[in-house]
């Protein structure tokens, strides 16, 4: 196969259908299917719509590094894109990628959830009145 061969619209549709069939056979959630297909589409677009059989580990590394460096995605997002590409190669194209994939890792998210203490919750509830207080107090007793 020519290394510069690009996928036609029909080829893209067949590949998309094959990915979708594989994911449904493996009982992936519909939302996961949608997201993985989007990552595969972005990967192919990044490489000029070249057929993924002509691409390899270095091309995957380039795409994932691009996500971290240029698009500033989170580490979780970068891992999700990697999982989509692994599914494409291993389960759809039946290609084992040689070696380990080395990429510049995206930064881990430093988000810390805000949690109120019991005293803080009581102070918030004491400021409510009427129906709002009834709804809030009822909800806290359900938990």
Coordinates of N, CA, C and O in Angstrom, one line a residue:
X1 N 0.8 -1.2 0.0 CA 0.0 0.0 0.0 C 0.9 1.2 0.0 O 1.9 1.3 0.7
X2 N 0.5 2.2 -0.8 CA 1.3 3.5 -0.9 C 1.2 4.2 0.5 O 0.1 4.4 1.0
X3 N 2.3 4.7 1.0 CA 2.3 5.4 2.3 C 1.5 6.7 2.3 O 1.2 7.2 3.3
X4 N 1.3 7.2 1.1 CA 0.6 8.5 1.0 C -0.8 8.3 0.6 O -1.5 9.3 0.3
X5 N -1.3 7.1 0.5 CA -2.7 6.9 0.1 C -3.7 7.5 1.1 O -3.6 7.4 2.3
X6 N -4.6 8.3 0.5 CA -5.6 8.9 1.4 C -6.9 8.2 1.3 O -7.2 7.5 0.3
X7 N -7.7 8.3 2.3 CA -9.0 7.6 2.3 C -10.0 8.4 1.6 O -10.2 9.6 1.8
X8 N -10.8 7.7 0.7 CA -11.9 8.3 0.1 C -13.1 8.4 1.1 O -13.0 7.8 2.2
X9 N -14.1 9.1 0.7 CA -15.3 9.2 1.6 C -15.9 7.8 1.8 O -16.3 7.5 3.0
X10 N -15.9 6.9 0.8 CA -16.4 5.6 1.0 C -15.6 4.8 1.9 O -16.1 4.0 2.8
X11 N -14.2 4.9 1.8 CA -13.3 4.2 2.7 C -13.5 4.7 4.1 O -13.5 3.8 5.1
X12 N -13.7 6.0 4.3 CA -13.9 6.5 5.7 C -15.2 5.9 6.3 O -15.3 5.6 7.4
X13 N -16.3 5.9 5.4 CA -17.5 5.3 5.9 C -17.4 3.9 6.3 O -18.0 3.4 7.3
X14 N -16.7 3.1 5.4 CA -16.5 1.7 5.7 C -15.7 1.5 7.0 O -16.1 0.7 7.9
X15 N -14.7 2.3 7.2 CA -13.9 2.2 8.4 C -14.7 2.6 9.6 O -14.7 1.9 10.7
X16 N -15.5 3.7 9.5 CA -16.4 4.1 10.6 C -17.4 3.0 11.0 O -17.6 2.7 12.1
X17 N -18.0 2.4 10.0 CA -18.9 1.3 10.2 C -18.2 0.1 10.9 O -18.8 -0.6 11.8
X18 N -17.0 -0.2 10.5 CA -16.3 -1.3 11.1 C -16.0 -1.1 12.5 O -16.1 -1.9 13.4
X19 N -15.5 0.2 12.8 CA -15.3 0.6 14.2 C -16.5 0.5 15.0 O -16.6 -0.1 16.1
X20 N -17.6 1.0 14.5 CA -18.9 1.0 15.2 C -19.4 -0.5 15.4 O -19.8 -0.8 16.6
X21 N -19.3 -1.4 14.4 CA -19.6 -2.8 14.6 C -18.8 -3.4 15.7 O -19.3 -4.2 16.5
X22 N -17.5 -3.2 15.7 CA -16.6 -3.7 16.7 C -17.0 -3.3 18.1 O -17.0 -4.1 19.0
X23 N -17.2 -2.0 18.2 CA -17.6 -1.5 19.6 C -18.9 -2.0 20.0 O -19.1 -2.3 21.2
X24 N -19.9 -2.2 19.1 CA -21.2 -2.7 19.6 C -21.0 -4.2 19.9 O -21.7 -4.7 20.9
X25 N -20.2 -5.0 19.2 CA -20.0 -6.4 19.5 C -19.3 -6.5 20.9 O -19.6 -7.4 21.7
X26 N -18.5 -5.5 21.3 CA -17.8 -5.5 22.6 C -18.7 -4.8 23.7 O -18.2 -4.6 24.8
X27 N -19.9 -4.4 23.3 CA -20.8 -3.8 24.3 C -20.3 -2.5 24.8 O -20.5 -2.2 26.0
X28 N -19.7 -1.6 24.0 CA -19.3 -0.3 24.5 C -20.6 0.6 24.6 O -21.5 0.4 23.8
X29 N -20.5 1.5 25.5 CA -21.7 2.4 25.6 C -21.8 3.3 24.4 O -20.8 3.6 23.8
X30 N -23.0 3.7 24.0 CA -23.2 4.6 22.9 C -22.4 5.8 22.9 O -21.8 6.3 21.9
X31 N -22.2 6.5 24.1 CA -21.5 7.7 24.2 C -20.0 7.4 24.0 O -19.3 8.2 23.3
X32 N -19.5 6.3 24.5 CA -18.1 5.9 24.2 C -17.8 5.7 22.8 O -16.8 6.2 22.2
X33 N -18.8 5.1 22.1 CA -18.7 4.8 20.7 C -18.6 6.2 19.9 O -17.7 6.3 19.1
X34 N -19.4 7.1 20.3 CA -19.4 8.4 19.6 C -18.1 9.1 19.8 O -17.5 9.7 18.9
X35 N -17.6 9.1 21.1 CA -16.3 9.8 21.4 C -15.1 9.1 20.7 O -14.3 9.8 20.2
X36 N -15.1 7.8 20.8 CA -13.9 7.1 20.1 C -13.9 7.4 18.6 O -12.9 7.6 18.0
X37 N -15.1 7.4 18.0 CA -15.2 7.7 16.6 C -14.6 9.1 16.3 O -14.0 9.3 15.3
X38 N -14.9 10.0 17.2 CA -14.5 11.4 17.0 C -12.9 11.4 17.1 O -12.3 12.1 16.3
X39 N -12.4 10.7 18.1 CA -10.9 10.7 18.2 C -10.2 10.1 17.0 O -9.2 10.6 16.5
X40 N -10.8 9.0 16.5 CA -10.3 8.4 15.3 C -10.3 9.3 14.1 O -9.4 9.4 13.3
X41 N -11.5 10.0 14.0 CA -11.6 11.0 12.9 C -10.6 12.1 13.0 O -10.0 12.5 12.0
X42 N -10.3 12.6 14.2 CA -9.3 13.6 14.4 C -7.9 13.1 14.1 O -7.1 13.9 13.5
X43 N -7.6 11.9 14.5 CA -6.3 11.3 14.2 C -6.1 11.2 12.7 O -5.0 11.6 12.2
X44 N -7.1 10.7 12.0 CA -7.0 10.6 10.5 C -6.8 12.0 9.8 O -6.1 12.2 8.9
X45 N -7.6 13.0 10.3 CA -7.5 14.3 9.8 C -6.1 14.9 10.1 O -5.5 15.6 9.2
X46 N -5.6 14.7 11.3 CA -4.3 15.1 11.7 C -3.2 14.6 10.7 O -2.2 15.3 10.4
X47 N -3.4 13.4 10.2 CA -2.4 12.8 9.3 C -2.9 12.9 7.8 O -2.5 12.0 7.0
X48 N -3.7 13.8 7.5 CA -4.0 14.1 6.1 C -4.9 13.0 5.5 O -4.8 12.7 4.3
X49 N -5.7 12.4 6.3 CA -6.6 11.3 5.9 C -5.9 10.1 5.3 O -6.5 9.4 4.4
X50 N -4.7 9.9 5.7 CA -4.0 8.7 5.3 C -4.6 7.5 5.9 O -5.1 7.5 7.0
X51 N -4.5 6.4 5.2 CA -5.1 5.1 5.8 C -4.3 4.7 7.0 O -3.1 4.8 7.0
X52 N -5.0 4.4 8.1 CA -4.3 4.0 9.4 C -3.4 2.9 9.2 O -2.4 2.7 10.0
X53 N -3.6 2.0 8.2 CA -2.6 0.9 8.0 C -1.3 1.4 7.6 O -0.3 0.7 7.7
X54 N -1.2 2.6 7.0 CA 0.0 3.2 6.6 C 0.7 4.0 7.7 O 1.8 4.5 7.5
X55 N 0.0 4.1 8.8 CA 0.5 4.9 9.9 C 1.0 3.9 11.0 O 0.6 2.8 11.0
X56 N 1.8 4.4 11.9 CA 2.3 3.5 12.9 C 2.5 4.2 14.3 O 1.9 5.2 14.5
X57 N 3.3 3.6 15.1 CA 3.5 4.1 16.4 C 4.0 5.5 16.5 O 3.5 6.3 17.3
X58 N 4.9 5.9 15.6 CA 5.4 7.3 15.6 C 4.3 8.3 15.2 O 4.3 9.4 15.8
X59 N 3.4 7.8 14.4 CA 2.3 8.7 14.0 C 1.3 8.9 15.2 O 0.8 10.0 15.4
X60 N 1.1 7.8 15.9 CA 0.2 7.9 17.1 C 0.9 8.8 18.1 O 0.2 9.7 18.7
X61 N 2.2 8.6 18.3 CA 2.9 9.5 19.3 C 2.8 11.0 18.9 O 2.6 11.8 19.7
X62 N 3.0 11.2 17.6 CA 2.9 12.6 17.1 C 1.5 13.2 17.4 O 1.4 14.4 17.9
X63 N 0.5 12.5 17.2 CA -0.9 13.0 17.4 C -1.1 13.2 18.9 O -1.6 14.3 19.3
X64 N -0.8 12.2 19.7 CA -1.0 12.4 21.2 C -0.2 13.5 21.8 O -0.6 14.2 22.7
X65 N 1.1 13.7 21.3 CA 1.9 14.8 21.8 C 1.3 16.1 21.3 O 1.3 17.1 22.1
X66 N 0.8 16.2 20.1 CA 0.1 17.4 19.6 C -1.1 17.7 20.5 O -1.3 18.9 20.9
X67 N -1.8 16.7 21.0 CA -3.0 17.0 21.9 C -2.5 17.6 23.2 O -3.1 18.6 23.7
X68 N -1.4 17.2 23.7 CA -0.9 17.7 25.0 C -0.2 19.1 24.8 O -0.5 20.0 25.6
X69 N 0.6 19.2 23.8 CA 1.4 20.4 23.6 C 0.6 21.6 23.0 O 0.7 22.7 23.5
X70 N -0.1 21.3 21.9 CA -0.7 22.3 21.2 C -2.2 22.6 21.6 O -2.7 23.7 21.6
X71 N -2.9 21.5 21.9 CA -4.3 21.6 22.3 C -4.5 21.7 23.8 O -5.6 21.9 24.3
X72 N -3.5 21.4 24.6 CA -3.5 21.5 26.0 C -4.7 20.6 26.6 O -5.3 21.1 27.6
X73 N -4.8 19.4 26.1 CA -5.9 18.6 26.7 C -5.4 18.0 28.1 O -4.2 18.0 28.4
X74 N -6.3 17.5 28.9 CA -5.9 16.9 30.1 C -5.4 15.5 29.9 O -5.6 14.9 28.8
X75 N -4.8 15.0 30.9 CA -4.2 13.6 30.9 C -5.3 12.6 30.6 O -5.1 11.7 29.8
X76 N -6.4 12.8 31.2 CA -7.6 11.9 31.0 C -8.0 11.9 29.5 O -8.3 10.9 28.9
X77 N -8.1 13.1 29.0 CA -8.5 13.2 27.6 C -7.5 12.6 26.6 O -7.8 11.9 25.7
X78 N -6.2 12.8 26.9 CA -5.1 12.2 26.1 C -5.2 10.6 26.2 O -5.1 9.9 25.2
X79 N -5.5 10.1 27.4 CA -5.6 8.6 27.6 C -6.8 8.1 26.8 O -6.8 7.0 26.2
X80 N -7.9 8.9 26.8 CA -9.1 8.5 26.1 C -8.8 8.4 24.6 O -9.2 7.4 23.9
X81 N -8.1 9.4 24.0 CA -7.7 9.3 22.6 C -6.8 8.1 22.3 O -7.0 7.4 21.3
X82 N -5.9 7.8 23.2 CA -5.0 6.6 23.1 C -5.8 5.4 23.1 O -5.6 4.5 22.2
X83 N -6.8 5.2 24.0 CA -7.6 4.0 24.0 C -8.4 3.9 22.7 O -8.6 2.8 22.2
X84 N -8.9 5.0 22.1 CA -9.6 4.9 20.9 C -8.7 4.4 19.8 O -9.1 3.5 19.0
X85 N -7.4 4.8 19.8 CA -6.5 4.4 18.7 C -6.0 3.0 18.9 O -5.9 2.2 18.0
X86 N -5.9 2.6 20.2 CA -5.6 1.2 20.4 C -6.7 0.3 20.0 O -6.4 -0.8 19.3
X87 N -7.9 0.7 20.2 CA -9.1 -0.1 19.7 C -9.0 -0.2 18.2 O -9.2 -1.3 17.6
X88 N -8.8 0.9 17.5 CA -8.7 0.9 16.1 C -7.7 -0.1 15.6 O -8.0 -0.9 14.7
X89 N -6.5 0.0 16.1 CA -5.4 -0.9 15.6 C -5.6 -2.3 16.0 O -5.5 -3.2 15.2
X90 N -5.8 -2.6 17.3 CA -5.9 -4.0 17.8 C -7.1 -4.7 17.3 O -7.1 -5.8 16.9
X91 N -8.3 -4.0 17.5 CA -9.5 -4.8 17.3 C -10.2 -4.6 16.0 O -11.0 -5.4 15.6
X92 N -9.9 -3.5 15.3 CA -10.6 -3.2 14.0 C -9.6 -3.6 12.9 O -10.0 -4.4 12.0
X93 N -8.4 -3.1 12.9 CA -7.4 -3.4 11.9 C -6.6 -4.7 12.1 O -5.9 -5.1 11.2
X94 N -6.7 -5.2 13.3 CA -5.9 -6.4 13.7 C -4.4 -6.2 13.5 O -3.7 -7.1 13.0
X95 N -3.9 -5.1 14.0 CA -2.5 -4.7 13.9 C -2.0 -4.5 15.3 O -2.5 -3.7 16.0
X96 N -0.9 -5.3 15.6 CA -0.3 -5.1 16.9 C 0.8 -4.1 16.7 O 1.7 -4.2 15.9
X97 N 0.7 -3.0 17.4 CA 1.7 -1.9 17.3 C 3.0 -2.3 18.0 O 3.0 -2.7 19.2
X98 N 4.1 -2.2 17.4 CA 5.4 -2.7 18.0 C 5.9 -1.6 19.0 O 5.7 -0.4 18.8
X99 N 6.4 -2.1 20.1 CA 7.1 -1.3 21.1 C 6.1 -0.5 21.9 O 4.9 -0.6 21.8
X100 N 6.6 0.4 22.7 CA 5.8 1.2 23.6 C 5.6 2.6 23.0 O 6.4 3.1 22.2
X101 N 4.5 3.1 23.3 CA 4.1 4.5 22.7 C 4.7 5.5 23.7 O 4.3 5.5 24.9
X102 N 5.6 6.3 23.2 CA 6.2 7.4 24.1 C 5.7 8.7 23.6 O 5.9 9.1 22.5
X103 N 5.0 9.4 24.5 CA 4.4 10.7 24.2 C 4.7 11.7 25.3 O 5.0 11.3 26.4
X104 N 4.7 13.0 25.0 CA 4.7 14.0 26.0 C 3.4 13.9 26.7 O 2.3 14.2 26.1
X105 N 3.4 13.6 28.0 CA 2.2 13.5 28.7 C 1.5 14.8 29.1 O 2.2 15.8 29.4
X106 N 0.2 14.8 29.0 CA -0.5 16.0 29.4 C -0.5 16.1 30.9 O -0.3 15.1 31.6
X107 N -0.7 17.3 31.4 CA -0.7 17.5 32.8 C -1.9 16.9 33.4 O -3.0 17.0 32.9
X108 N -1.7 16.3 34.6 CA -2.9 15.8 35.4 C -3.7 17.0 35.8 O -3.2 18.1 36.2
X109 N -5.0 16.8 35.9 CA -5.9 17.9 36.3 C -5.6 18.1 37.8 O -5.5 17.2 38.6
X110 N -5.6 19.4 38.2 CA -5.4 19.7 39.6 C -6.7 20.2 40.2 O -6.7 20.9 41.3
X111 N -7.8 19.8 39.7 CA -9.1 20.2 40.2 C -9.4 19.5 41.5 O -9.3 18.3 41.6
X112 N -9.7 20.3 42.5 CA -10.1 19.7 43.8 C -11.6 20.1 44.0 O -12.0 21.3 44.0
X113 N -12.4 19.1 44.3 CA -13.8 19.4 44.5 C -14.0 20.2 45.8 O -13.3 20.0 46.7
X114 N -15.0 21.1 45.8 CA -15.3 21.8 47.0 C -16.4 21.1 47.7 O -17.4 20.7 47.2
X115 N -16.1 20.8 49.0 CA -17.0 20.0 49.8 C -17.2 20.8 51.1 O -16.3 21.3 51.7
X116 N -18.5 21.0 51.4 CA -18.8 21.8 52.6 C -18.7 20.8 53.9 O -19.1 19.7 53.8
X117 N -18.3 21.4 55.0 CA -18.4 20.7 56.2 C -19.8 20.6 56.7 O -20.7 21.4 56.2
X118 N -20.1 19.8 57.7 CA -21.5 19.7 58.2 C -21.9 21.1 58.8 O -23.1 21.5 58.6
X119 N -21.0 21.8 59.5 CA -21.4 23.1 60.0 C -21.7 24.1 58.9 O -22.7 24.9 59.0
X120 N -20.9 24.1 57.8 CA -21.2 25.0 56.7 C -22.5 24.7 56.1 O -23.3 25.6 55.7
X121 N -22.9 23.4 55.9 CA -24.2 23.0 55.4 C -25.3 23.5 56.3 O -26.3 24.1 55.8
X122 N -25.1 23.4 57.6 CA -26.2 23.9 58.5 C -26.3 25.4 58.4 O -27.5 25.9 58.4
X123 N -25.2 26.1 58.2 CA -25.3 27.6 58.1 C -26.0 27.9 56.8 O -26.8 28.9 56.8
X124 N -25.8 27.2 55.7 CA -26.5 27.5 54.5 C -27.9 27.2 54.6 O -28.8 28.0 54.2
X125 N -28.3 26.1 55.2 CA -29.7 25.7 55.3 C -30.4 26.7 56.2 O -31.6 27.0 56.0
X126 N -29.8 27.2 57.3 CA -30.4 28.1 58.2 C -30.8 29.5 57.5 O -31.6 30.2 58.0
X127 N -30.1 29.8 56.4 CA -30.4 31.0 55.6 C -31.6 30.9 54.7 O -32.1 31.9 54.2
X128 N -32.0 29.6 54.5 CA -33.2 29.4 53.6 C -34.5 29.5 54.3 O -34.5 29.3 55.5
X129 N -35.5 29.8 53.6 CA -36.9 29.8 54.2 C -37.9 29.3 53.2 O -37.6 29.2 52.0
X130 N -39.0 29.0 53.7 CA -40.2 28.6 52.9 C -39.9 27.3 52.2 O -39.3 26.3 52.6
X131 N -40.4 27.3 50.9 CA -40.3 26.1 50.1 C -38.8 25.7 49.8 O -38.5 24.5 49.7
X132 N -38.0 26.7 49.6 CA -36.6 26.4 49.4 C -35.9 25.6 50.6 O -35.2 24.7 50.4
X133 N -36.3 26.1 51.8 CA -35.8 25.4 53.0 C -36.3 24.0 53.1 O -35.6 23.0 53.4
X134 N -37.6 23.9 52.8 CA -38.3 22.5 52.8 C -37.6 21.6 51.8 O -37.3 20.4 52.2
X135 N -37.4 22.0 50.6 CA -36.7 21.2 49.6 C -35.3 20.8 50.0 O -34.9 19.6 49.9
X136 N -34.5 21.8 50.5 CA -33.1 21.5 50.9 C -33.1 20.5 52.0 O -32.3 19.6 52.0
X137 N -33.9 20.8 53.1 CA -33.9 19.9 54.3 C -34.4 18.5 53.9 O -33.8 17.5 54.3
X138 N -35.4 18.4 53.1 CA -35.9 17.1 52.7 C -34.9 16.4 51.9 O -34.7 15.2 52.1
X139 N -34.1 17.0 51.0 CA -33.1 16.4 50.2 C -32.0 15.9 51.1 O -31.5 14.8 50.9
X140 N -31.6 16.7 52.1 CA -30.5 16.2 53.0 C -30.9 15.1 53.8 O -30.0 14.3 54.2
X141 N -32.1 14.9 54.1 CA -32.6 13.8 55.0 C -32.7 12.5 54.1 O -32.7 11.4 54.7
X142 N -32.9 12.7 52.8 CA -33.0 11.5 51.9 C -31.6 10.8 51.8 O -31.6 9.6 51.5
X143 N -30.6 11.5 51.9 CA -29.2 10.9 51.7 C -28.8 10.2 52.9 O -28.6 9.7 53.7

